[in-house]
Short mmCIF file of C-alpha atoms in Angstrom, two decimals:
data_model
loop_
_atom_site.label_atom_id
_atom_site.label_comp_id
_atom_site.label_asym_id
_atom_site.label_seq_id
_atom_site.Cartn_x
_atom_site.Cartn_y
_atom_site.Cartn_z
CA GLY A 54 74.34 116.87 75.94
CA SER A 55 73.34 120.41 74.99
CA CYS A 56 75.38 123.29 76.01
CA GLY A 57 72.73 125.91 75.49
CA ARG A 58 74.65 128.44 73.40
CA ARG A 59 72.95 127.77 70.15
CA ALA A 60 69.58 126.27 69.39
CA TYR A 61 70.85 124.69 66.15
CA ALA A 62 73.87 124.76 63.75
CA PRO A 63 73.51 126.57 60.42
CA PRO A 64 72.53 124.52 57.57
CA GLY A 65 75.55 122.60 56.13
CA GLU A 66 77.12 122.37 59.62
CA ARG A 67 76.59 120.19 62.65
CA LYS A 68 77.56 120.46 66.20
CA ARG A 69 80.98 118.81 67.14
CA PHE A 70 79.84 115.59 68.78
CA TYR A 71 83.02 114.07 69.47
CA GLN A 72 85.89 114.79 71.93
CA ASN A 73 88.82 112.72 70.53
CA VAL A 74 89.88 111.93 67.06
CA SER A 75 92.24 108.99 66.40
CA ILE A 76 93.52 106.77 63.67
CA SER A 77 93.58 102.97 63.70
CA GLN A 78 94.78 100.48 61.15
CA GLY A 79 92.16 98.01 60.05
CA GLU A 80 91.96 95.20 57.51
CA GLY A 81 91.41 97.47 54.66
CA GLY A 82 93.54 100.40 55.64
CA PHE A 83 93.49 103.29 58.06
CA GLU A 84 90.31 104.27 59.80
CA ILE A 85 89.17 107.38 61.56
CA ASN A 86 87.77 107.26 64.95
CA LEU A 87 85.55 109.83 66.53
CA ASP A 88 85.69 108.95 70.13
CA HIS A 89 84.67 105.37 69.93
CA ARG A 90 82.74 105.56 66.63
CA LYS A 91 84.36 104.63 63.31
CA LEU A 92 83.82 107.16 60.71
CA LYS A 93 81.68 106.06 57.82
CA THR A 94 80.95 107.54 54.29
CA PRO A 95 77.72 109.15 53.20
CA GLN A 96 76.80 105.66 51.79
CA ALA A 97 77.41 104.18 55.20
CA LYS A 98 80.66 102.38 54.16
CA LEU A 99 83.60 102.14 56.66
CA PHE A 100 85.86 105.14 55.94
CA THR A 101 89.17 103.52 55.04
CA VAL A 102 92.18 105.07 53.32
CA PRO A 103 95.18 103.44 51.93
CA SER A 104 97.72 106.04 53.00
CA GLU A 105 98.68 106.75 56.65
CA ALA A 106 99.70 110.27 55.84
CA LEU A 107 96.26 110.84 54.16
CA ALA A 108 94.45 109.42 57.32
CA ILE A 109 96.46 111.92 59.53
CA ALA A 110 95.49 114.81 57.37
CA VAL A 111 91.89 113.64 57.38
CA ALA A 112 91.98 113.14 61.21
CA THR A 113 93.40 116.75 61.28
CA GLU A 114 90.38 118.12 59.45
CA TRP A 115 88.04 116.50 62.00
CA ASP A 116 90.06 117.50 65.12
CA SER A 117 90.24 121.21 63.73
CA GLN A 118 86.57 121.57 63.92
CA LYS A 119 85.49 123.83 66.86
CA ASP A 120 81.88 124.17 67.95
CA THR A 121 80.46 123.20 64.59
CA ILE A 122 81.55 120.86 61.99
CA LYS A 123 82.07 122.82 58.74
CA PHE A 124 81.79 120.30 56.11
CA TYR A 125 82.52 122.69 53.32
CA THR A 126 86.08 123.11 54.63
CA MET A 127 86.80 119.47 54.80
CA HIS A 128 88.13 118.72 51.32
CA LEU A 129 90.29 115.67 51.98
CA THR A 130 87.28 114.00 53.74
CA THR A 131 85.22 114.72 50.79
CA LEU A 132 87.70 113.35 48.32
CA CYS A 133 88.03 110.21 50.29
CA ASN A 134 84.32 109.83 50.46
CA THR A 135 84.11 110.18 46.64
CA ALA A 136 86.78 107.57 46.25
CA LEU A 137 85.03 105.16 48.48
CA ASP A 138 81.45 105.66 47.39
CA ASN A 139 82.09 106.49 43.81
CA PRO A 140 78.66 108.26 43.61
CA THR A 141 78.95 108.96 39.78
CA GLN A 142 79.62 105.28 39.29
CA ARG A 143 82.40 105.71 36.83
CA ASN A 144 85.03 103.32 36.10
CA LYS A 145 88.73 104.00 35.40
CA THR A 146 88.29 104.33 31.75
CA GLN A 147 85.42 106.77 32.00
CA LEU A 148 87.29 108.78 34.49
CA ILE A 149 90.27 109.12 32.18
CA ARG A 150 88.14 109.87 29.22
CA ALA A 151 86.40 112.76 31.16
CA ALA A 152 89.72 114.07 32.24
CA VAL A 153 91.26 114.11 28.70
CA LYS A 154 88.15 115.50 27.17
CA PHE A 155 88.89 118.58 29.10
CA LEU A 156 91.91 119.27 26.96
CA GLU A 157 89.48 120.34 24.16
CA THR A 158 88.30 123.13 26.29
CA ASP A 159 91.54 123.85 28.33
CA THR A 160 91.68 127.27 29.73
CA LEU A 161 95.26 127.70 28.56
CA CYS A 162 94.43 126.93 25.03
CA TYR A 163 91.59 129.50 24.59
CA ARG A 164 93.06 132.90 23.89
CA VAL A 165 91.46 136.17 23.31
CA ASP A 166 92.38 138.68 20.51
CA GLU A 167 91.52 141.64 22.62
CA PRO A 168 92.07 143.55 24.66
CA PRO A 169 95.74 143.43 23.63
CA ALA A 170 96.94 143.73 27.36
CA LEU A 171 94.93 140.52 28.10
CA ALA A 172 96.16 138.81 24.98
CA GLU A 173 99.65 139.66 25.96
CA LEU A 174 99.15 138.40 29.42
CA GLN A 175 97.79 135.13 28.31
CA LYS A 176 100.73 134.74 25.96
CA ASN A 177 103.42 135.55 28.62
CA GLU A 178 101.86 133.53 31.32
CA TRP A 179 100.36 130.57 29.63
CA ASP A 180 102.65 129.80 26.62
CA PRO A 181 105.49 128.60 28.97
CA VAL A 182 103.26 126.17 30.78
CA VAL A 183 101.91 124.74 27.35
CA ALA A 184 105.38 124.50 25.98
CA TRP A 185 106.37 122.66 29.17
CA ALA A 186 103.44 120.15 28.81
CA GLU A 187 104.36 119.78 25.02
CA GLN A 188 107.98 118.99 25.80
CA ARG A 189 107.39 116.78 28.87
CA TYR A 190 104.87 114.58 27.07
CA ASN A 191 106.18 114.85 23.69
CA VAL A 192 102.87 116.08 22.17
CA THR A 193 101.39 118.98 20.14
CA ILE A 194 98.84 121.11 21.93
CA GLY A 195 98.91 124.68 20.79
CA SER A 196 96.42 127.37 21.41
CA SER A 197 93.82 129.32 19.47
CA THR A 198 91.73 132.44 19.31
CA SER A 199 88.90 130.60 17.56
CA ILE A 200 85.70 130.11 19.35
CA LEU A 201 86.08 126.42 18.63
CA GLY A 202 89.40 126.37 20.45
CA PRO A 203 92.47 124.51 19.30
CA ASN A 204 92.53 121.36 17.22
CA ILE A 205 94.03 118.83 19.59
CA PRO A 206 95.58 115.78 17.72
CA ALA A 207 94.19 112.49 18.40
CA SER A 208 97.82 111.29 19.23
CA THR A 209 98.03 113.96 21.96
CA LYS A 210 94.84 112.69 23.65
CA GLU A 211 96.12 109.06 23.33
CA THR A 212 99.39 110.15 25.10
CA PHE A 213 97.44 111.70 27.94
CA VAL A 214 94.97 108.69 28.19
CA SER A 215 97.94 106.27 28.32
CA HIS A 216 99.73 108.46 30.87
CA LEU A 217 96.68 108.76 33.20
CA ALA A 218 96.07 105.05 33.05
CA SER A 219 99.34 104.52 35.18
CA TYR A 220 97.44 106.10 38.01
CA ASN A 221 95.23 104.07 40.28
CA MET A 222 91.44 104.85 40.84
CA TRP A 223 91.93 106.93 43.97
CA ALA A 224 94.54 109.12 42.34
CA LEU A 225 92.46 109.38 39.26
CA GLN A 226 89.39 110.77 41.31
CA GLY A 227 91.78 113.35 42.50
CA ILE A 228 93.15 114.32 39.19
CA GLU A 229 89.72 114.69 37.74
CA PHE A 230 88.70 116.81 40.66
CA VAL A 231 91.62 119.07 40.18
CA ILE A 232 90.90 119.38 36.47
CA THR A 233 87.32 120.45 36.95
CA GLN A 234 88.45 122.92 39.65
CA LEU A 235 91.02 124.65 37.38
CA LYS A 236 89.20 123.94 34.08
CA SER A 237 92.55 122.89 32.62
CA LEU A 238 94.24 119.59 32.05
CA ILE A 239 97.45 121.26 31.35
CA LEU A 240 97.58 123.16 34.67
CA SER A 241 96.52 119.87 36.56
CA MET A 242 99.50 118.03 35.11
CA GLY A 243 101.72 120.88 35.97
CA LEU A 244 100.76 120.43 39.48
CA ILE A 245 100.85 116.61 39.55
CA ASP A 246 104.37 116.70 38.05
CA ARG A 247 105.33 119.40 40.56
CA HIS A 248 106.34 121.83 37.83
CA ILE A 249 104.14 124.66 39.43
CA THR A 250 102.84 125.38 42.81
CA VAL A 251 99.05 125.43 43.69
CA GLU A 252 99.23 129.13 44.21
CA LYS A 253 100.65 129.59 40.66
CA ALA A 254 98.22 127.07 39.18
CA VAL A 255 95.20 128.88 40.73
CA LEU A 256 96.53 132.29 39.62
CA LEU A 257 97.05 131.02 35.92
CA SER A 258 93.59 129.41 36.00
CA ARG A 259 92.00 132.76 37.11
CA LEU A 260 94.24 134.87 34.76
CA GLU A 261 91.34 136.68 32.99
CA GLU A 262 89.49 137.37 36.35
CA GLU A 263 92.65 138.68 37.94
CA TYR A 264 93.00 141.00 34.79
CA GLN A 265 89.51 142.26 35.02
CA ILE A 266 89.75 142.90 38.77
CA ARG A 267 92.92 144.87 38.28
CA ARG A 268 91.33 146.97 35.59
CA TRP A 269 87.79 147.40 37.07
CA GLY A 270 88.11 146.76 40.74
CA ASN A 271 86.27 144.30 42.65
CA VAL A 272 84.03 143.50 45.61
CA GLU A 273 87.08 142.61 47.57
CA TRP A 274 85.77 139.99 49.83
CA ALA A 275 84.01 138.17 47.06
CA HIS A 276 87.21 137.79 45.04
CA ASP A 277 89.36 136.79 48.07
CA TYR A 278 86.52 134.33 48.97
CA ASP A 279 86.70 132.67 45.53
CA LEU A 280 90.40 132.66 45.41
CA CYS A 281 90.74 130.94 48.74
CA GLU A 282 88.12 128.43 48.10
CA LEU A 283 89.80 127.49 44.79
CA ARG A 284 93.14 127.20 46.47
CA ALA A 285 91.82 125.03 49.24
CA ARG A 286 90.18 122.69 46.81
CA THR A 287 93.14 122.60 44.47
CA ALA A 288 95.60 122.08 47.25
CA ALA A 289 93.37 119.20 48.69
CA GLY A 290 93.08 117.57 45.24
CA THR A 291 96.87 117.79 44.65
CA LEU A 292 97.90 116.52 48.01
CA PHE A 293 95.21 113.72 47.72
CA VAL A 294 96.74 112.54 44.31
CA HIS A 295 100.23 112.52 45.70
CA LEU A 296 99.35 110.67 48.82
CA CYS A 297 97.51 108.12 46.74
CA SER A 298 100.32 107.65 44.35
CA GLU A 299 103.35 107.08 46.74
CA SER A 300 104.88 103.82 46.11
CA SER A 301 104.45 102.86 49.79
CA THR A 302 100.74 103.62 49.30
CA VAL A 303 100.20 101.98 46.03
CA LYS A 304 101.15 98.53 47.50
CA HIS A 305 98.03 98.67 49.54
CA LYS A 306 95.08 96.48 48.74
CA LEU A 307 92.65 99.29 48.54
CA LEU A 308 94.39 100.75 45.57
CA GLN A 309 94.61 97.75 43.40
CA ASP A 310 92.27 97.99 40.61
CA MET B 1002 110.40 121.45 40.01
CA ALA B 1003 108.32 124.38 41.21
CA ALA B 1004 109.98 127.32 42.87
CA LEU B 1005 109.39 126.80 46.43
CA GLY B 1006 111.87 128.81 48.47
CA ALA B 1007 113.82 127.47 51.47
CA PRO B 1008 112.39 124.19 52.91
CA VAL B 1009 112.89 125.30 56.42
CA CYS B 1010 110.55 128.41 55.78
CA THR B 1011 107.93 126.00 54.51
CA LEU B 1012 108.27 123.70 57.47
CA ARG B 1013 108.03 126.69 59.92
CA ALA B 1014 104.96 128.06 58.33
CA LEU B 1015 103.34 124.61 58.11
CA LEU B 1016 103.91 123.95 61.88
CA ARG B 1017 102.39 127.46 62.53
CA GLU B 1018 99.35 126.55 60.58
CA LEU B 1019 98.96 123.06 62.46
CA ARG B 1020 99.44 125.03 65.74
CA HIS B 1021 96.65 127.44 64.84
CA ALA B 1022 94.40 124.41 63.67
CA GLY B 1023 95.18 122.27 66.71
CA GLY B 1024 94.27 122.81 70.31
CA ARG B 1025 96.48 123.38 73.31
CA ARG B 1026 98.17 119.94 72.67
CA TYR B 1027 99.02 120.59 69.00
CA ARG B 1028 102.65 119.33 69.43
CA ASP B 1029 101.19 115.87 70.25
CA SER B 1030 98.86 115.87 67.27
CA PRO B 1031 99.62 113.08 64.74
CA ALA B 1032 99.94 115.69 61.91
CA TYR B 1033 102.54 117.86 63.82
CA ARG B 1034 104.56 114.61 64.83
CA HIS B 1035 104.31 113.26 61.21
CA VAL B 1036 105.53 116.46 59.52
CA LEU B 1037 108.40 116.89 61.88
CA ALA B 1038 109.46 113.23 61.51
CA ALA B 1039 109.22 113.27 57.74
CA PHE B 1040 111.38 116.44 57.47
CA ARG B 1041 113.91 114.84 59.97
CA ALA B 1042 113.98 111.62 58.19
CA HIS B 1043 114.84 113.29 54.95
CA ARG B 1044 116.96 115.98 56.39
CA VAL B 1045 115.04 118.59 54.34
CA THR B 1046 116.72 121.69 55.62
CA SER B 1047 119.72 122.20 53.28
CA GLU B 1048 119.58 124.10 49.87
CA LYS B 1049 120.34 121.27 47.54
CA LEU B 1050 117.64 118.57 47.54
CA CYS B 1051 117.51 115.09 46.07
CA ARG B 1052 114.24 114.03 44.40
CA ALA B 1053 112.74 112.45 47.47
CA GLN B 1054 113.43 115.62 49.41
CA GLN B 1055 111.91 117.71 46.52
CA GLU B 1056 108.88 115.57 46.59
CA LEU B 1057 108.52 115.94 50.33
CA HIS B 1058 108.96 119.82 50.15
CA PHE B 1059 106.33 120.16 47.51
CA GLN B 1060 103.97 118.04 49.56
CA ALA B 1061 104.61 120.17 52.59
CA ALA B 1062 104.17 123.39 50.57
CA THR B 1063 100.81 122.10 49.12
CA TYR B 1064 99.42 121.00 52.68
CA LEU B 1065 100.63 124.46 54.01
CA CYS B 1066 98.56 126.04 51.17
CA LEU B 1067 95.63 123.93 52.00
CA LEU B 1068 95.63 124.79 55.75
CA ARG B 1069 96.23 128.36 55.02
CA SER B 1070 93.48 128.65 52.38
CA VAL B 1071 90.85 126.89 54.46
CA ARG B 1072 91.64 129.13 57.38
CA GLU B 1073 91.35 132.25 55.20
CA HIS B 1074 88.22 131.00 53.41
CA GLU B 1075 86.60 130.22 56.74
CA ALA B 1076 87.40 133.57 58.13
CA LEU B 1077 85.75 135.23 55.06
CA HIS B 1078 82.84 132.97 55.26
CA ARG B 1079 82.19 133.86 58.80
CA GLU B 1080 82.66 137.56 58.21
CA TYR B 1081 80.38 137.74 55.24
CA HIS B 1082 78.08 134.77 55.32
CA GLY B 1083 77.52 134.03 58.83
CA LYS B 1084 77.27 136.87 61.25
CA GLY B 1085 75.19 134.55 63.46
CA GLU B 1086 71.56 134.36 64.19
CA ARG B 1087 69.88 137.60 64.13
CA SER B 1088 66.92 138.35 66.35
CA PRO B 1089 63.73 139.21 64.80
CA GLU B 1090 64.13 142.84 65.73
CA GLU B 1091 67.48 143.01 64.04
CA VAL B 1092 66.14 141.34 60.82
CA ALA B 1093 63.23 143.68 60.82
CA GLY B 1094 65.54 146.57 61.28
CA LEU B 1095 67.53 145.47 58.28
CA VAL B 1096 64.64 146.19 56.08
CA GLY B 1097 63.69 149.36 57.73
CA PHE B 1098 60.75 148.09 59.93
CA ARG B 1099 60.20 148.20 63.54
CA LEU B 1100 58.28 145.36 65.26
CA PRO B 1101 55.01 146.48 66.82
CA ARG B 1102 54.74 146.24 70.53
CA GLN B 1103 51.60 144.63 71.80
CA PRO B 1104 50.21 144.58 75.39
CA GLY B 1105 50.63 141.22 76.84
CA GLY B 1106 54.09 140.74 75.78
CA LYS B 1107 53.84 139.67 72.10
CA GLY B 1108 56.33 141.42 69.96
#
């Protein structure tokens, strides 16, 4: 019933309509119950996840909501919905192609000539991560100050295509999500491979912004707002990928593509 | 492997975030119990970690980052995007007007 405090919830939010959140195991995997109702996806499919740990984290998102449900903070739920509904209707090959295509415009590969301080910062912060990726995957990537960016060899792209093919569809949705957030395939692989933390990846992704802010000052709250949001999304994506790739999870029917 | 600091610090901070996100009975929440159980099972408290322990530690640090960032983002959102509904008088006041007062109670 109504409690009279607010006439309506702000757009993008909805009043919390459930008391208890619980998890149950069904045929397809783990389900989320809001009181006696089973959670559904935006396309009205039954919300089922292949990993118990992921279900627990999703349940926690729902249980953390206070008066109103703030959907914009529920990143894991959103990622699961995307994996279940596949609204962009992409298959595995298309997802992988989209992910690897990002290498051509990878943040870490586009360098400035000036100002010298920024060029130096990019060199010091980004070179080591590019070097790590080149060594780890035995590829050539390089970087460039040209407006066209670096010339990525076809063999490099093939290596990443082949590597990403080893991930299941759910994990791939997560990987592609992280790549679009960070605007970098290299940083995303750094995260997936646990070479760098989320905080570091986000910082490196926003290197130029951070540099400009330090030089020119900022509207403080706007900067922190963007930073927190990017961290939250990147952390959610990374966690999602790892929870969907664990060997105990991979055995699950839902992930067999 | 990313530089993460001491596992016990990550665990403490993560449990703190879960306490903040949960209600009075946070200790009974599935997340709280799962995190504690995972750390106990892998004995992730010592300095030297095997691969499985490292993976768990990274996962915990990532989850900590998620919870913390969501909390901070939401606080900023509330502070700067949603001061709550304003009355018509307040809205008028924002742009320098005062609402007219009419006999009979309108306005």
